[in-house]
Amino acid sequence: MSKFTLALVAGASAAVGAATTAAIYGISKRQLPDETHTITAIPSPTRASPAAPAPLPVRRDDPSHPLLPPVDPSGVFQYGFPGPINDLRSAASLTSAFDRAKRNPHWVAEHITPASVLLRNGDRRHSVFTEDDSIPEKFRGKLKDYFRSGYDRGHQVPAADAKWSQEAMDSTFALSNMCPQVGDGFNRDYWAHFEDFCRRLTSFYPSVRIVTGPLYLPKRDFDGKWRVSYEVIGHPPNIAVPTHFYKVIFAEDGRVGGNVSLGAFVLPNDVIHNDKPLKDFEVPVEALERASGLEFAGLLPPARRKRLCQEVNCSVIVKEYAERQKTMMSPPPTKGSPPATTITQR
């Protein structure tokens, strides 16, 4: 049994803090009825003779062929592979995998460095939100889905992290990099302060990699049972509204095979007061992996891991929205050993 509970931030409002939640997701297999398939062998023609006629089909349930299985479940692939298909996207400023069912990304990865955050070759005033035409039309998020939805088109890789070129910035405006986010109090406030914290890490680390994405976490109903419930926006309903968002931060020391300061955070898609400590949203990477069904650090040896919030002060610096549009960098986080975040143990 794991040392930590599968604890993730949940609750009706972030104002009362990050509540713990737990979930184990299972997918049951549905067995298809047996089908009768045929095998047809057609000899290749040669230059010396015409192709031989095809033999009669062989029935899989023919008792004269006892070594031949009576079914061929993979035969359905002749009509197409059902999936899931992740629509891997590699753009100038990000790499991502897309969730066709929820019309949101599974995850979006980015890389920032001291040089990348200081360059000013891109301007968001020249960028426009676009539908991602690399995703089949019936699966993609659409601009009209967000119209009067009450939610922001929330960047997963922020435009402010891609100012190093206009192409890089433009690539962050595709809807495959977006999720519906609460605007005032979250996307334009605490979440933006969190993004600024990530950029400030480049003042201490020469390389910072970040994976960001949505979560759809359960909460306990009045009857004591845990259920997953989320809103869907669009006309017709098309895009799922995440209950939470996560970031996994890999702060690298710059040496080949060197240490990596690792931090995982889960925030509710809700109003969060600016005085809420960022460390309250820190969770074990293993808990996030269990809840998301994703793996983030399976190839990172424990000997190379450090805990990010023991290396730097994990805290946000509150800046007004208008001010944040003018300046991107704040003072760097200070190195130190703040008290460990309280995480329920078992």
Tab-separated table of C-alpha atoms in Angstrom:
chain	number	residue	atom	x	y	z
A	1	MET	CA	0.000	0.000	0.000
A	2	SER	CA	1.263	3.457	-0.898
A	3	LYS	CA	2.623	5.685	1.822
A	4	PHE	CA	0.356	8.488	0.733
A	5	THR	CA	-3.342	8.602	0.282
A	6	LEU	CA	-4.588	9.287	-3.188
A	7	ALA	CA	-5.130	12.852	-2.042
A	8	LEU	CA	-5.984	15.587	-4.480
A	9	VAL	CA	-7.407	19.031	-4.106
A	10	ALA	CA	-11.201	19.011	-4.350
A	11	GLY	CA	-14.210	20.777	-2.975
A	12	ALA	CA	-16.912	23.229	-3.816
A	13	SER	CA	-14.687	26.276	-3.277
A	14	ALA	CA	-11.004	26.887	-2.929
A	15	ALA	CA	-11.758	29.514	-0.316
A	16	VAL	CA	-12.005	26.836	2.326
A	17	GLY	CA	-8.849	25.143	1.150
A	18	ALA	CA	-7.948	22.089	-0.841
A	19	ALA	CA	-10.001	19.125	0.324
A	20	THR	CA	-8.739	15.612	-0.241
A	21	THR	CA	-10.328	13.186	-2.622
A	22	ALA	CA	-9.607	9.697	-3.837
A	23	ALA	CA	-10.537	7.653	-6.850
A	24	ILE	CA	-9.589	4.470	-8.578
A	25	TYR	CA	-10.746	4.377	-12.128
A	26	GLY	CA	-11.622	1.097	-13.855
A	27	ILE	CA	-12.687	0.344	-17.378
A	28	SER	CA	-14.641	-2.816	-17.987
A	29	LYS	CA	-14.284	-4.735	-21.199
A	30	ARG	CA	-17.330	-5.584	-23.213
A	31	GLN	CA	-17.109	-8.831	-25.032
A	32	LEU	CA	-18.334	-8.857	-28.593
A	33	PRO	CA	-20.321	-11.848	-29.850
A	34	ASP	CA	-18.442	-14.496	-31.789
A	35	GLU	CA	-18.321	-14.007	-35.520
A	36	THR	CA	-17.546	-16.348	-38.357
A	37	HIS	CA	-14.599	-15.153	-40.402
A	38	THR	CA	-12.980	-16.514	-43.551
A	39	ILE	CA	-9.363	-16.771	-44.574
A	40	THR	CA	-8.563	-16.373	-48.223
A	41	ALA	CA	-5.100	-17.173	-49.553
A	42	ILE	CA	-4.328	-15.841	-53.013
A	43	PRO	CA	-1.003	-16.977	-54.536
A	44	SER	CA	1.018	-14.226	-56.132
A	45	PRO	CA	1.154	-14.345	-59.932
A	46	THR	CA	4.465	-14.936	-61.654
A	47	ARG	CA	5.779	-13.748	-64.983
A	48	ALA	CA	5.554	-17.327	-66.287
A	49	SER	CA	1.976	-18.071	-65.311
A	50	PRO	CA	-1.216	-16.225	-64.471
A	51	ALA	CA	-2.466	-15.982	-60.908
A	52	ALA	CA	-4.075	-19.163	-59.618
A	53	PRO	CA	-7.734	-18.967	-58.681
A	54	ALA	CA	-8.367	-18.240	-55.020
A	55	PRO	CA	-9.257	-21.282	-52.915
A	56	LEU	CA	-12.645	-21.567	-51.363
A	57	PRO	CA	-13.029	-19.714	-48.046
A	58	VAL	CA	-12.203	-21.701	-44.909
A	59	ARG	CA	-14.694	-21.383	-42.069
A	60	ARG	CA	-13.125	-20.915	-38.677
A	61	ASP	CA	-15.721	-23.247	-37.167
A	62	ASP	CA	-14.901	-25.970	-39.691
A	63	PRO	CA	-14.116	-29.136	-37.634
A	64	SER	CA	-11.689	-30.269	-40.348
A	65	HIS	CA	-9.342	-27.458	-39.245
A	66	PRO	CA	-9.098	-28.059	-35.455
A	67	LEU	CA	-5.940	-25.925	-35.019
A	68	LEU	CA	-7.606	-22.802	-36.396
A	69	PRO	CA	-9.247	-20.651	-33.683
A	70	PRO	CA	-12.972	-20.312	-34.241
A	71	VAL	CA	-12.867	-16.505	-33.849
A	72	ASP	CA	-10.714	-13.554	-34.950
A	73	PRO	CA	-11.455	-10.557	-32.650
A	74	SER	CA	-8.786	-8.384	-34.301
A	75	GLY	CA	-10.568	-8.716	-37.615
A	76	VAL	CA	-12.506	-5.578	-36.708
A	77	PHE	CA	-9.341	-3.605	-37.521
A	78	GLN	CA	-10.089	-4.060	-41.212
A	79	TYR	CA	-12.786	-1.415	-40.693
A	80	GLY	CA	-10.590	0.922	-38.654
A	81	PHE	CA	-8.902	1.107	-35.274
A	82	PRO	CA	-11.452	2.213	-32.616
A	83	GLY	CA	-8.895	4.031	-30.486
A	84	PRO	CA	-8.202	5.769	-28.245
A	85	ILE	CA	-6.256	8.137	-30.473
A	86	ASN	CA	-4.341	10.898	-28.727
A	87	ASP	CA	-3.678	13.317	-31.621
A	88	LEU	CA	-0.088	14.072	-30.658
A	89	ARG	CA	0.770	17.663	-31.551
A	90	SER	CA	4.287	19.011	-31.782
A	91	ALA	CA	4.406	22.784	-32.176
A	92	ALA	CA	7.053	25.464	-31.709
A	93	SER	CA	6.234	26.090	-28.061
A	94	LEU	CA	4.599	22.860	-26.914
A	95	THR	CA	3.944	19.167	-27.313
A	96	SER	CA	0.509	17.818	-26.446
A	97	ALA	CA	-1.876	14.877	-26.564
A	98	PHE	CA	-5.571	15.474	-27.159
A	99	ASP	CA	-8.617	13.838	-25.553
A	100	ARG	CA	-11.201	13.471	-28.331
A	101	ALA	CA	-14.030	12.519	-25.973
A	102	LYS	CA	-13.751	15.621	-23.771
A	103	ARG	CA	-12.368	17.965	-26.477
A	104	ASN	CA	-9.594	18.986	-24.106
A	105	PRO	CA	-5.922	18.047	-24.004
A	106	HIS	CA	-4.834	15.083	-21.904
A	107	TRP	CA	-1.601	16.964	-21.229
A	108	VAL	CA	0.497	19.774	-22.697
A	109	ALA	CA	4.271	19.923	-22.181
A	110	GLU	CA	6.491	22.984	-22.450
A	111	HIS	CA	10.108	23.942	-21.816
A	112	ILE	CA	11.242	27.315	-20.519
A	113	THR	CA	14.749	28.623	-19.912
A	114	PRO	CA	16.268	31.911	-18.722
A	115	ALA	CA	16.815	32.875	-22.373
A	116	SER	CA	13.316	31.972	-23.543
A	117	VAL	CA	11.510	34.046	-20.920
A	118	LEU	CA	13.650	37.121	-21.563
A	119	LEU	CA	13.125	37.259	-25.323
A	120	ARG	CA	10.386	39.580	-26.611
A	121	ASN	CA	9.853	38.588	-30.243
A	122	GLY	CA	6.178	37.647	-29.937
A	123	ASP	CA	3.176	39.836	-29.186
A	124	ARG	CA	-0.183	38.339	-28.216
A	125	ARG	CA	-1.957	41.229	-29.924
A	126	HIS	CA	-0.972	39.583	-33.210
A	127	SER	CA	-2.283	36.148	-32.172
A	128	VAL	CA	-5.838	34.886	-32.590
A	129	PHE	CA	-7.688	31.915	-31.154
A	130	THR	CA	-8.046	29.178	-33.757
A	131	GLU	CA	-9.596	25.747	-34.030
A	132	ASP	CA	-7.031	22.984	-34.450
A	133	ASP	CA	-7.654	21.618	-37.923
A	134	SER	CA	-5.206	18.751	-37.340
A	135	ILE	CA	-7.966	17.145	-35.240
A	136	PRO	CA	-10.945	15.654	-37.104
A	137	GLU	CA	-13.787	18.160	-37.214
A	138	LYS	CA	-16.235	16.003	-35.246
A	139	PHE	CA	-13.793	15.745	-32.332
A	140	ARG	CA	-12.279	19.196	-32.104
A	141	GLY	CA	-13.227	22.066	-29.838
A	142	LYS	CA	-14.816	24.960	-31.684
A	143	LEU	CA	-14.747	28.694	-31.132
A	144	LYS	CA	-18.535	28.807	-30.919
A	145	ASP	CA	-18.446	26.336	-28.010
A	146	TYR	CA	-16.917	29.020	-25.782
A	147	PHE	CA	-19.268	31.797	-26.927
A	148	ARG	CA	-21.252	33.017	-23.912
A	149	SER	CA	-20.257	29.896	-22.006
A	150	GLY	CA	-19.204	31.824	-18.906
A	151	TYR	CA	-15.699	30.321	-19.106
A	152	ASP	CA	-12.361	31.605	-20.351
A	153	ARG	CA	-10.442	29.857	-23.092
A	154	GLY	CA	-7.744	28.883	-20.628
A	155	HIS	CA	-4.255	28.358	-22.033
A	156	GLN	CA	-2.524	25.259	-20.718
A	157	VAL	CA	0.819	26.497	-22.023
A	158	PRO	CA	0.508	30.246	-21.383
A	159	ALA	CA	1.172	32.718	-24.158
A	160	ALA	CA	3.540	34.563	-21.816
A	161	ASP	CA	5.865	31.542	-21.888
A	162	ALA	CA	6.189	31.787	-25.673
A	163	LYS	CA	7.261	35.370	-26.264
A	164	TRP	CA	10.523	34.184	-27.799
A	165	SER	CA	8.919	34.135	-31.275
A	166	GLN	CA	5.611	35.052	-32.872
A	167	GLU	CA	5.259	31.536	-34.264
A	168	ALA	CA	5.739	30.103	-30.770
A	169	MET	CA	3.139	32.451	-29.334
A	170	ASP	CA	0.654	31.776	-32.133
A	171	SER	CA	0.910	28.037	-31.481
A	172	THR	CA	-0.405	28.509	-27.944
A	173	PHE	CA	-3.701	29.954	-29.262
A	174	ALA	CA	-4.996	26.745	-30.854
A	175	LEU	CA	-8.041	25.417	-29.005
A	176	SER	CA	-6.220	22.103	-28.501
A	177	ASN	CA	-4.152	24.072	-25.950
A	178	MET	CA	-7.290	25.342	-24.217
A	179	CYS	CA	-9.676	24.187	-21.522
A	180	PRO	CA	-12.717	25.994	-20.088
A	181	GLN	CA	-11.488	27.833	-16.999
A	182	VAL	CA	-13.193	30.021	-14.432
A	183	GLY	CA	-12.090	33.550	-15.349
A	184	ASP	CA	-12.199	36.020	-12.461
A	185	GLY	CA	-10.563	34.552	-9.384
A	186	PHE	CA	-8.798	31.761	-11.233
A	187	ASN	CA	-7.542	32.017	-14.838
A	188	ARG	CA	-7.000	35.764	-14.584
A	189	ASP	CA	-5.818	35.628	-10.997
A	190	TYR	CA	-4.438	32.727	-8.959
A	191	TRP	CA	-3.701	30.462	-11.945
A	192	ALA	CA	-1.852	33.341	-13.641
A	193	HIS	CA	0.165	33.921	-10.455
A	194	PHE	CA	1.041	30.213	-10.508
A	195	GLU	CA	2.238	30.509	-14.115
A	196	ASP	CA	4.391	33.471	-13.053
A	197	PHE	CA	5.881	31.313	-10.273
A	198	CYS	CA	6.920	28.763	-12.912
A	199	ARG	CA	8.663	31.455	-14.959
A	200	ARG	CA	10.463	32.777	-11.884
A	201	LEU	CA	11.996	29.335	-11.420
A	202	THR	CA	14.228	30.055	-14.425
A	203	SER	CA	16.109	32.535	-12.247
A	204	PHE	CA	17.309	29.597	-10.194
A	205	TYR	CA	17.245	26.665	-12.641
A	206	PRO	CA	18.720	26.699	-16.172
A	207	SER	CA	15.965	24.448	-17.511
A	208	VAL	CA	12.348	24.046	-16.414
A	209	ARG	CA	9.917	21.581	-17.995
A	210	ILE	CA	6.216	21.733	-17.186
A	211	VAL	CA	3.330	19.395	-17.966
A	212	THR	CA	-0.151	20.885	-17.553
A	213	GLY	CA	-3.600	19.448	-18.019
A	214	PRO	CA	-7.173	19.005	-16.808
A	215	LEU	CA	-8.650	16.593	-14.284
A	216	TYR	CA	-12.177	15.363	-13.683
A	217	LEU	CA	-12.164	14.320	-10.040
A	218	PRO	CA	-14.889	12.755	-7.931
A	219	LYS	CA	-16.566	14.337	-4.968
A	220	ARG	CA	-18.710	12.798	-2.279
A	221	ASP	CA	-22.462	13.185	-2.718
A	222	PHE	CA	-25.044	13.548	0.038
A	223	ASP	CA	-25.490	9.756	0.084
A	224	GLY	CA	-21.814	9.236	0.891
A	225	LYS	CA	-20.927	7.838	-2.531
A	226	TRP	CA	-18.192	9.279	-4.741
A	227	ARG	CA	-19.213	10.460	-8.206
A	228	VAL	CA	-17.594	12.308	-11.106
A	229	SER	CA	-19.686	15.203	-12.373
A	230	TYR	CA	-18.682	18.006	-14.722
A	231	GLU	CA	-20.363	20.579	-16.914
A	232	VAL	CA	-20.255	20.428	-20.718
A	233	ILE	CA	-20.359	23.594	-22.833
A	234	GLY	CA	-21.123	24.196	-26.494
A	235	HIS	CA	-24.010	24.009	-28.928
A	236	PRO	CA	-24.536	21.102	-28.977
A	237	PRO	CA	-22.721	20.283	-25.693
A	238	ASN	CA	-19.195	19.588	-26.844
A	239	ILE	CA	-16.387	20.520	-24.418
A	240	ALA	CA	-16.073	19.143	-20.885
A	241	VAL	CA	-15.383	21.623	-18.093
A	242	PRO	CA	-12.585	20.214	-15.889
A	243	THR	CA	-13.104	20.126	-12.151
A	244	HIS	CA	-9.374	20.652	-11.528
A	245	PHE	CA	-6.087	21.413	-13.259
A	246	TYR	CA	-2.615	20.064	-12.583
A	247	LYS	CA	0.952	21.079	-13.231
A	248	VAL	CA	3.991	18.834	-12.904
A	249	ILE	CA	7.240	20.818	-12.741
A	250	PHE	CA	10.662	19.370	-13.557
A	251	ALA	CA	13.301	21.929	-12.535
A	252	GLU	CA	16.602	20.638	-13.922
A	253	ASP	CA	20.040	21.579	-12.577
A	254	GLY	CA	21.509	21.612	-16.087
A	255	ARG	CA	23.941	18.705	-15.659
A	256	VAL	CA	23.680	15.555	-17.760
A	257	GLY	CA	22.230	12.966	-15.418
A	258	GLY	CA	21.885	15.675	-12.775
A	259	ASN	CA	19.221	16.274	-10.172
A	260	VAL	CA	15.649	17.251	-10.932
A	261	SER	CA	13.523	19.181	-8.465
A	262	LEU	CA	10.074	17.711	-8.912
A	263	GLY	CA	6.781	19.257	-7.902
A	264	ALA	CA	3.160	18.301	-8.608
A	265	PHE	CA	0.216	20.606	-7.935
A	266	VAL	CA	-3.550	20.228	-8.332
A	267	LEU	CA	-5.836	23.285	-8.214
A	268	PRO	CA	-9.639	23.373	-8.371
A	269	ASN	CA	-11.231	25.108	-11.348
A	270	ASP	CA	-12.811	27.636	-9.044
A	271	VAL	CA	-12.199	30.966	-7.382
A	272	ILE	CA	-9.061	30.812	-5.242
A	273	HIS	CA	-8.272	33.660	-2.895
A	274	ASN	CA	-4.852	35.159	-3.451
A	275	ASP	CA	-3.808	34.587	0.144
A	276	LYS	CA	-4.071	30.817	-0.295
A	277	PRO	CA	-0.582	29.234	0.039
A	278	LEU	CA	0.575	27.478	-3.116
A	279	LYS	CA	2.021	24.670	-1.004
A	280	ASP	CA	-1.525	23.739	-0.001
A	281	PHE	CA	-2.015	22.466	-3.547
A	282	GLU	CA	1.113	20.307	-3.654
A	283	VAL	CA	0.397	16.591	-4.020
A	284	PRO	CA	2.568	13.478	-4.428
A	285	VAL	CA	3.335	12.765	-8.074
A	286	GLU	CA	2.124	9.192	-7.525
A	287	ALA	CA	-1.276	10.446	-6.377
A	288	LEU	CA	-1.636	12.602	-9.464
A	289	GLU	CA	-0.625	9.702	-11.693
A	290	ARG	CA	-3.200	7.437	-10.095
A	291	ALA	CA	-5.988	9.989	-10.513
A	292	SER	CA	-5.097	11.036	-14.067
A	293	GLY	CA	-4.119	7.668	-15.516
A	294	LEU	CA	-0.896	9.267	-16.758
A	295	GLU	CA	2.756	8.705	-15.866
A	296	PHE	CA	5.075	11.642	-15.485
A	297	ALA	CA	8.325	10.527	-13.912
A	298	GLY	CA	8.531	6.770	-14.335
A	299	LEU	CA	11.996	7.011	-15.899
A	300	LEU	CA	13.402	9.459	-13.349
A	301	PRO	CA	15.452	7.461	-10.809
A	302	PRO	CA	14.671	8.240	-7.156
A	303	ALA	CA	18.342	9.102	-6.576
A	304	ARG	CA	18.016	12.066	-8.961
A	305	ARG	CA	14.787	13.406	-7.488
A	306	LYS	CA	14.516	16.368	-5.157
A	307	ARG	CA	11.373	17.928	-3.833
A	308	LEU	CA	10.838	21.314	-5.439
A	309	CYS	CA	9.222	22.948	-2.413
A	310	GLN	CA	12.209	21.978	-0.275
A	311	GLU	CA	14.578	23.648	-2.734
A	312	VAL	CA	12.691	26.908	-3.329
A	313	ASN	CA	9.937	28.861	-1.638
A	314	CYS	CA	6.755	27.622	-3.342
A	315	SER	CA	4.600	30.731	-3.155
A	316	VAL	CA	2.828	33.036	-5.565
A	317	ILE	CA	3.343	36.747	-5.923
A	318	VAL	CA	0.036	38.535	-6.380
A	319	LYS	CA	-0.043	40.989	-9.263
A	320	GLU	CA	-3.006	42.828	-10.673
A	321	TYR	CA	-4.204	41.591	-14.057
A	322	ALA	CA	-3.438	44.842	-15.882
A	323	GLU	CA	0.025	45.000	-14.361
A	324	ARG	CA	0.690	41.385	-15.299
A	325	GLN	CA	0.066	42.188	-18.960
A	326	LYS	CA	2.878	44.741	-18.871
A	327	THR	CA	5.523	42.683	-17.137
A	328	MET	CA	6.120	38.977	-17.069
A	329	MET	CA	8.957	38.452	-14.645
A	330	SER	CA	8.862	38.943	-10.883
A	331	PRO	CA	11.656	38.486	-8.329
A	332	PRO	CA	12.927	34.901	-8.339
A	333	PRO	CA	11.858	32.437	-5.683
A	334	THR	CA	14.322	32.211	-2.824
A	335	LYS	CA	16.223	29.069	-2.052
A	336	GLY	CA	15.458	27.575	1.314
A	337	SER	CA	13.672	24.841	3.191
A	338	PRO	CA	10.104	25.883	3.985
A	339	PRO	CA	8.001	23.633	6.194
A	340	ALA	CA	6.777	20.486	4.446
A	341	THR	CA	3.290	20.586	3.047
A	342	THR	CA	0.763	18.682	5.111
A	343	ILE	CA	-0.325	15.599	3.203
A	344	THR	CA	-2.551	12.957	4.739
A	345	GLN	CA	-0.604	9.757	5.225
A	346	ARG	CA	-1.651	6.178	5.661
